[in-house]
Structure formats: C-alpha cells, structure tokens
Short mmCIF file of C-alpha atoms in Angstrom, two decimals:
data_model
loop_
_atom_site.label_atom_id
_atom_site.label_comp_id
_atom_site.label_asym_id
_atom_site.label_seq_id
_atom_site.Cartn_x
_atom_site.Cartn_y
_atom_site.Cartn_z
CA MET A 252 -20.58 -5.44 0.73
CA GLY A 253 -21.38 -7.87 3.51
CA PHE A 254 -19.69 -10.52 5.63
CA LEU A 255 -20.04 -14.26 5.29
CA ASP A 256 -20.84 -16.54 8.17
CA ARG A 257 -17.37 -17.47 9.34
CA LYS A 258 -18.08 -21.06 10.33
CA ARG A 259 -19.90 -21.79 7.07
CA ALA A 260 -17.36 -20.20 4.73
CA LEU A 261 -14.00 -20.67 6.43
CA THR A 262 -14.15 -24.03 8.21
CA SER A 263 -12.36 -25.69 5.31
CA THR A 264 -9.59 -23.08 5.40
CA PHE A 265 -9.00 -22.35 9.09
CA PRO A 266 -9.11 -24.52 12.23
CA THR A 267 -12.32 -24.36 14.24
CA SER A 268 -10.46 -23.15 17.32
CA GLN A 269 -9.10 -20.17 15.40
CA ILE A 270 -12.53 -19.28 13.98
CA ASP A 271 -14.26 -19.41 17.38
CA SER A 272 -11.62 -17.35 19.18
CA LYS A 273 -12.50 -13.75 20.04
CA PRO A 274 -15.75 -13.42 18.05
CA ILE A 275 -16.71 -9.88 17.07
CA TRP A 276 -19.01 -8.41 14.42
CA PRO A 277 -17.10 -6.20 11.94
CA ILE A 278 -18.13 -2.60 11.28
CA THR A 279 -18.45 -1.61 7.61
CA GLU A 280 -18.85 1.92 6.28
CA VAL A 281 -18.91 3.23 2.72
CA ALA A 282 -17.99 6.50 1.01
CA VAL A 283 -18.35 7.60 -2.61
CA MET A 284 -15.86 10.06 -4.06
CA ASN A 285 -18.34 12.81 -4.85
CA GLU A 286 -19.49 15.95 -3.07
CA GLU A 287 -22.64 14.41 -1.54
CA GLU A 288 -21.33 11.06 -0.23
CA CYS A 289 -17.64 11.70 0.45
CA LEU A 290 -17.94 11.00 4.22
CA PHE A 291 -17.97 7.44 5.55
CA HIS A 292 -21.42 6.25 6.65
CA PRO A 293 -23.24 2.94 7.18
CA GLN A 294 -24.36 1.49 3.87
CA PRO A 295 -28.10 1.03 3.17
CA GLN A 296 -29.70 -2.35 2.55
CA PHE A 297 -28.90 -2.44 -1.17
CA GLY A 298 -25.61 -0.56 -0.98
CA VAL A 299 -24.78 2.58 -2.95
CA VAL A 300 -25.15 3.38 -6.64
CA CYS A 301 -21.98 2.96 -8.71
CA ASN A 302 -21.89 5.69 -11.36
CA THR A 303 -19.40 5.93 -14.20
CA GLY A 304 -16.20 7.69 -13.14
CA GLU A 305 -16.83 7.44 -9.39
CA TYR A 306 -14.78 5.56 -6.80
CA ILE A 307 -16.46 3.64 -3.97
CA VAL A 308 -14.42 3.10 -0.80
CA PHE A 309 -15.35 0.58 1.90
CA GLN A 310 -13.87 0.88 5.38
CA CYS A 311 -14.08 -2.28 7.50
CA ARG A 312 -12.96 -2.54 11.11
CA MET A 313 -12.56 -6.01 12.57
CA LEU A 314 -10.59 -7.91 15.17
CA ASN A 315 -8.88 -10.41 12.88
CA ILE A 316 -8.95 -10.23 9.10
CA GLU A 317 -7.77 -13.83 8.79
CA THR A 318 -11.11 -15.12 10.10
CA ASN A 319 -13.38 -12.86 8.01
CA ALA A 320 -14.45 -12.99 4.38
CA PHE A 321 -16.36 -10.42 2.34
CA LEU A 322 -19.49 -10.91 0.26
CA CYS A 323 -20.19 -8.32 -2.45
CA ASP A 324 -23.75 -8.34 -3.83
CA PHE A 325 -24.59 -6.59 -7.11
CA TYR A 326 -27.97 -5.10 -7.99
CA ILE A 327 -29.39 -3.15 -10.92
CA GLU A 328 -32.03 -0.48 -10.53
CA ASP A 329 -35.18 -0.45 -12.66
CA GLY A 330 -37.28 2.68 -12.63
CA ASN A 331 -40.49 0.65 -12.87
CA GLU A 332 -39.81 -1.46 -9.78
CA GLU A 333 -39.49 -0.46 -6.14
CA LEU A 334 -36.71 -2.93 -5.32
CA PRO A 335 -33.53 -3.40 -7.40
CA ASN A 336 -32.96 -6.66 -9.26
CA TYR A 337 -30.29 -9.02 -7.96
CA LEU A 338 -27.51 -9.70 -10.49
CA GLY A 339 -24.94 -11.78 -8.66
CA CYS A 340 -22.22 -11.78 -6.05
CA SER A 341 -18.49 -12.00 -5.56
CA TYR A 342 -16.51 -13.42 -2.64
CA ILE A 343 -13.34 -11.89 -1.22
CA LEU A 344 -11.54 -14.41 0.97
CA PRO A 345 -8.60 -13.71 3.29
CA SER A 346 -6.40 -15.67 0.88
CA ASN A 347 -7.10 -13.00 -1.78
CA LEU A 348 -5.57 -10.31 0.46
CA LYS A 349 -2.01 -11.60 0.42
CA GLU A 350 -0.19 -8.30 0.99
CA ASN A 351 -0.78 -5.20 3.09
CA PHE A 352 -1.98 -3.45 -0.06
CA GLY A 353 -2.54 -4.57 -3.62
CA VAL A 354 -5.11 -5.40 -6.29
CA ALA A 355 -7.40 -8.43 -6.35
CA THR A 356 -9.51 -9.56 -9.34
CA LEU A 357 -12.44 -11.87 -8.58
CA PRO A 358 -15.26 -13.41 -10.65
CA ILE A 359 -18.87 -12.23 -10.33
CA THR A 360 -21.26 -15.19 -10.16
CA SER A 361 -24.94 -15.05 -11.13
CA PRO A 362 -27.73 -16.77 -9.11
CA LYS A 363 -27.44 -19.65 -11.63
CA HIS A 364 -23.75 -20.08 -10.71
CA THR A 365 -22.40 -18.79 -14.01
CA ALA A 366 -19.66 -16.19 -14.35
CA ILE A 367 -21.08 -12.89 -15.63
CA GLY A 368 -18.11 -10.59 -15.08
CA GLN A 369 -15.24 -9.78 -12.78
CA LEU A 370 -14.62 -7.44 -9.87
CA THR A 371 -11.32 -5.61 -9.41
CA VAL A 372 -10.66 -4.12 -5.99
CA HIS A 373 -7.73 -2.09 -4.67
CA TYR A 374 -7.27 -2.97 -1.01
CA MET A 375 -5.14 -1.90 1.93
CA VAL A 376 -4.88 -3.72 5.25
CA VAL A 377 -3.92 -1.64 8.29
CA TYR A 378 -2.85 -3.39 11.48
CA PRO A 379 -2.68 -1.73 14.93
CA MET A 380 0.63 -1.05 16.60
CA PRO A 381 1.98 -4.11 18.46
CA THR A 382 2.56 -2.07 21.62
CA ARG A 383 0.37 0.34 23.53
CA CYS A 384 0.84 3.92 22.39
CA ASP A 385 0.88 6.55 25.13
CA MET A 386 2.84 9.66 26.07
CA SER A 387 5.00 8.08 28.76
CA VAL A 388 7.96 8.59 26.41
CA SER A 389 7.90 11.56 24.09
CA TYR A 390 10.35 13.56 22.03
CA ALA A 391 9.88 16.48 24.41
CA ARG A 392 12.26 14.64 26.75
CA HIS A 393 14.38 13.17 23.98
CA TRP A 394 15.34 16.45 22.32
CA LYS A 395 18.30 18.33 23.72
CA ASP A 396 17.78 21.79 25.19
CA THR A 397 20.41 23.18 22.81
CA TRP A 398 18.44 22.08 19.76
CA LYS A 399 16.87 25.16 18.21
CA GLY A 400 14.44 23.42 15.88
CA LEU A 401 14.06 23.62 12.12
CA GLU A 402 13.57 26.60 9.86
CA VAL A 403 10.47 25.97 7.74
CA GLY A 404 9.50 28.28 4.90
CA HIS A 405 5.73 28.88 5.00
CA ARG A 406 4.31 28.82 1.44
CA GLY A 407 7.89 29.06 0.22
CA ALA A 408 9.65 32.16 1.56
CA GLY A 409 6.65 33.39 3.57
CA ASN A 410 3.18 34.91 3.29
CA SER A 411 2.97 37.76 0.79
CA TYR A 412 -0.76 38.59 0.85
CA HIS A 413 -2.16 38.78 4.37
CA SER A 414 0.88 40.10 6.23
CA GLU A 415 1.74 43.63 7.26
CA PRO A 416 4.13 45.42 4.87
CA LYS A 417 6.97 45.14 7.39
CA SER A 418 6.70 41.33 7.63
CA CYS A 419 5.51 40.64 4.09
CA ALA A 420 7.68 38.38 1.94
CA ASN A 421 9.45 40.15 -0.91
CA ILE A 422 8.73 37.26 -3.31
CA ARG A 423 5.22 36.15 -4.19
CA GLU A 424 4.16 33.16 -2.09
CA ASN A 425 3.53 29.67 -3.49
CA THR A 426 5.71 30.21 -6.55
CA ILE A 427 8.77 28.35 -7.79
CA ALA A 428 10.85 31.47 -7.17
CA SER A 429 9.65 31.59 -3.57
CA LEU A 430 10.60 27.95 -2.98
CA LYS A 431 14.08 28.47 -4.45
CA TYR A 432 14.63 31.63 -2.42
CA ALA A 433 13.71 29.83 0.82
CA ALA A 434 16.31 27.15 0.08
CA GLU A 435 18.96 29.75 -0.80
CA ILE A 436 18.60 31.60 2.51
CA GLY A 437 18.97 28.40 4.56
CA ALA A 438 15.48 26.98 5.16
CA ASP A 439 15.56 23.33 6.26
CA MET A 440 12.28 22.62 4.47
CA VAL A 441 9.41 24.44 2.80
CA GLU A 442 5.64 24.10 3.16
CA PHE A 443 3.30 24.67 0.24
CA ASP A 444 -0.05 23.44 -1.07
CA VAL A 445 -0.61 21.46 -4.27
CA GLN A 446 -3.96 21.26 -6.08
CA LEU A 447 -5.01 19.37 -9.22
CA SER A 448 -6.44 21.18 -12.22
CA LYS A 449 -9.33 19.81 -14.29
CA ASP A 450 -6.88 18.17 -16.70
CA LEU A 451 -5.04 16.60 -13.72
CA VAL A 452 -1.99 18.88 -13.76
CA PRO A 453 -0.55 19.54 -10.27
CA VAL A 454 -0.35 23.25 -9.51
CA ILE A 455 0.94 25.21 -6.52
CA TYR A 456 -1.93 27.17 -5.01
CA HIS A 457 -3.03 27.66 -1.42
CA ASP A 458 -6.83 27.66 -1.60
CA PHE A 459 -9.32 25.21 -3.07
CA HIS A 460 -11.10 28.08 -4.85
CA ALA A 461 -9.94 30.94 -7.07
CA CYS A 462 -11.72 34.31 -7.11
CA ILE A 463 -12.44 36.06 -10.42
CA ALA A 464 -13.57 39.69 -10.60
CA LEU A 465 -16.89 40.38 -12.32
CA LYS A 466 -18.36 43.73 -13.36
CA ARG A 467 -21.99 44.45 -12.56
CA LYS A 468 -24.34 45.25 -15.44
CA LYS A 469 -25.87 48.42 -14.00
CA GLU A 470 -23.05 49.47 -11.68
CA GLN A 471 -19.85 49.45 -13.69
CA ASP A 472 -17.87 51.06 -10.88
CA LYS A 473 -18.46 48.07 -8.57
CA THR A 474 -16.91 44.64 -8.85
CA ASP A 475 -17.89 41.29 -7.34
CA LEU A 476 -15.86 38.15 -6.82
CA LEU A 477 -16.88 34.80 -8.27
CA GLU A 478 -15.44 31.72 -6.56
CA ILE A 479 -14.50 28.88 -8.91
CA PRO A 480 -12.95 25.60 -7.67
CA ILE A 481 -9.41 25.02 -8.90
CA LYS A 482 -10.39 21.47 -9.90
CA ASP A 483 -12.94 22.84 -12.41
CA LEU A 484 -10.39 24.87 -14.41
CA THR A 485 -7.77 23.53 -16.83
CA ILE A 486 -4.14 24.58 -16.53
CA SER A 487 -4.41 26.83 -19.59
CA GLN A 488 -7.46 28.57 -18.10
CA LEU A 489 -5.71 29.05 -14.76
CA GLN A 490 -2.62 30.57 -16.35
CA ALA A 491 -4.73 32.85 -18.56
CA LEU A 492 -6.66 34.33 -15.62
CA LYS A 493 -5.67 36.73 -12.89
CA VAL A 494 -6.97 34.80 -9.92
CA LEU A 495 -7.69 36.88 -6.84
CA SER A 496 -7.72 36.40 -3.11
CA GLU A 497 -10.86 37.42 -1.25
CA ALA A 498 -8.92 39.20 1.50
CA PRO A 499 -7.42 41.97 -0.69
CA PHE A 500 -10.87 42.65 -2.16
CA LYS A 501 -11.92 45.55 0.06
CA GLY A 502 -13.80 48.71 -0.78
CA ASN A 503 -14.39 47.53 -4.37
CA ARG A 504 -10.66 47.76 -5.03
CA LEU A 505 -8.48 44.88 -6.14
CA THR A 506 -5.16 45.29 -4.39
CA GLY A 507 -3.49 41.98 -5.16
CA THR A 508 -3.48 39.03 -7.55
CA ARG A 509 -2.14 35.51 -7.25
CA SER A 510 -0.36 33.39 -9.80
CA ILE A 511 -0.53 29.70 -10.61
CA SER A 512 2.70 27.69 -10.73
CA VAL A 513 2.93 24.26 -12.33
CA CYS A 514 4.64 21.55 -10.27
CA VAL A 515 7.58 19.96 -12.04
#
C-alpha cells in the first residue's frame, strides 16, 4: 500500500489551499495475523505475501486523512524470477472512507486499464482528542474520600490454584459457578479471561496454553508436562482432557487440575 501524490490525485476534489496546508508524509506499517509477522513493521518494497486464511492490517498515521489517498499495488510471485510480476492496482480515496469505520469495495485495475477483480477492505479511522490530554484534572481529586471503591471478583470468586490454603477460593476459579458465586456474595463486577478454541468456541480459561501430563517411556514413575495452545484444541478435546497448571506440577506429583467452561 502506498500514497498518491496529493496534488496530482486530489486537485479535482479538494481546493489547492487545503491540499498545500500543513504538508506531512504519512507513516505506514503493516502486520500479518500470524505468529511471525504479527507486530507492525515498515513494509518492504513489494509489500507482504497474502496467504489464504490470513488477515493483513495496515496502520497509517497522517495529519489529515481528507488530503491523502491510498494506492494499493498487487504483485504475483514466480519462483523462476527474482522480482514479482505486477498485476494491477486499486485506489482508495478519502471519499471511500465515509464513516469512522466500515467496509469499502473497490475495483482492481490492470496496467491495460481493465478491471481484473475487486478489493474489499475493512477500515477504521481514529481521530485525536480535540483537547490536550494531561493530568491537571484527574479522578483522584474528583472521587470523594468516603468512596470505598468497587469489589471486583478476580477470576470469578478468587484464585483457587496459586493461593495459600487460608486465602484460597472454595470454588474453582474461571468457572460459571465461580462467576455466579461472586455475584451472590455482592461483587460489583467480575474479571475473567476468555479464549477461543480451534472451532471458534469461546471458553473461560486463564492461560493461552494448557498443560497435559505425559509418561516417560523408560521412567514410568516420572511425568512431564506438554504445553498445547488453547487455540489448537477443539471444544470437545478440551472438555475431554484434564488440563493442568504448571505451578502445581512439583516433585513429579500432579496436585491440581483445571476445567474448561464454555461461554454462553
């Protein structure tokens, strides 16, 4: 994705005085929703590869979006050539971004000026705050001294795995029962973590990984833990397993198991 020359592309749409005011070169970064390229970084000369099932996110910072347009170039890689072949381009004008967020569908034009496809983009426009944000006025002065705060249930009714027995919750954490119990005893709100299984079912679980106990071939009396990402297991697999926390796994003894709750 690149930027068009503003005077060349937008003179017919915007007054010259508006185009020339406050010139600044936009900053564009790209990220691909996979494990290797998930962080925003400057894009290379020919962009990034678009694989099936992946999402590409562009982050553009500029002074005024109304005086900038976007040029998206498309290439195809050929293993026999060093440079990719140019397929065509698509233009995203400010008039295509009518709302703060939405979907825009644009034609892809070949070098011979024929339509060869269409590009669908999901966009979001974020504007800065109209006033300067500082700490001259804060809620520390706004709150009354008599206000005692809110009661928040951590992981439902409290931690039940890493706490001392005296402070350990009597209901297993991150379960539907724990959330209900926190509400019954007067909690103003509850905090819990939600993950997605492989079949895109939301589940209540604290960590990104689940630990599964494995027996060694030659040492049957010893057990190791295998970490498996929650996103790589289906909901039926998660509910069929006894997933373990790494902390209780001490001295080759399994002292605690966790359960998976489905969000409803």
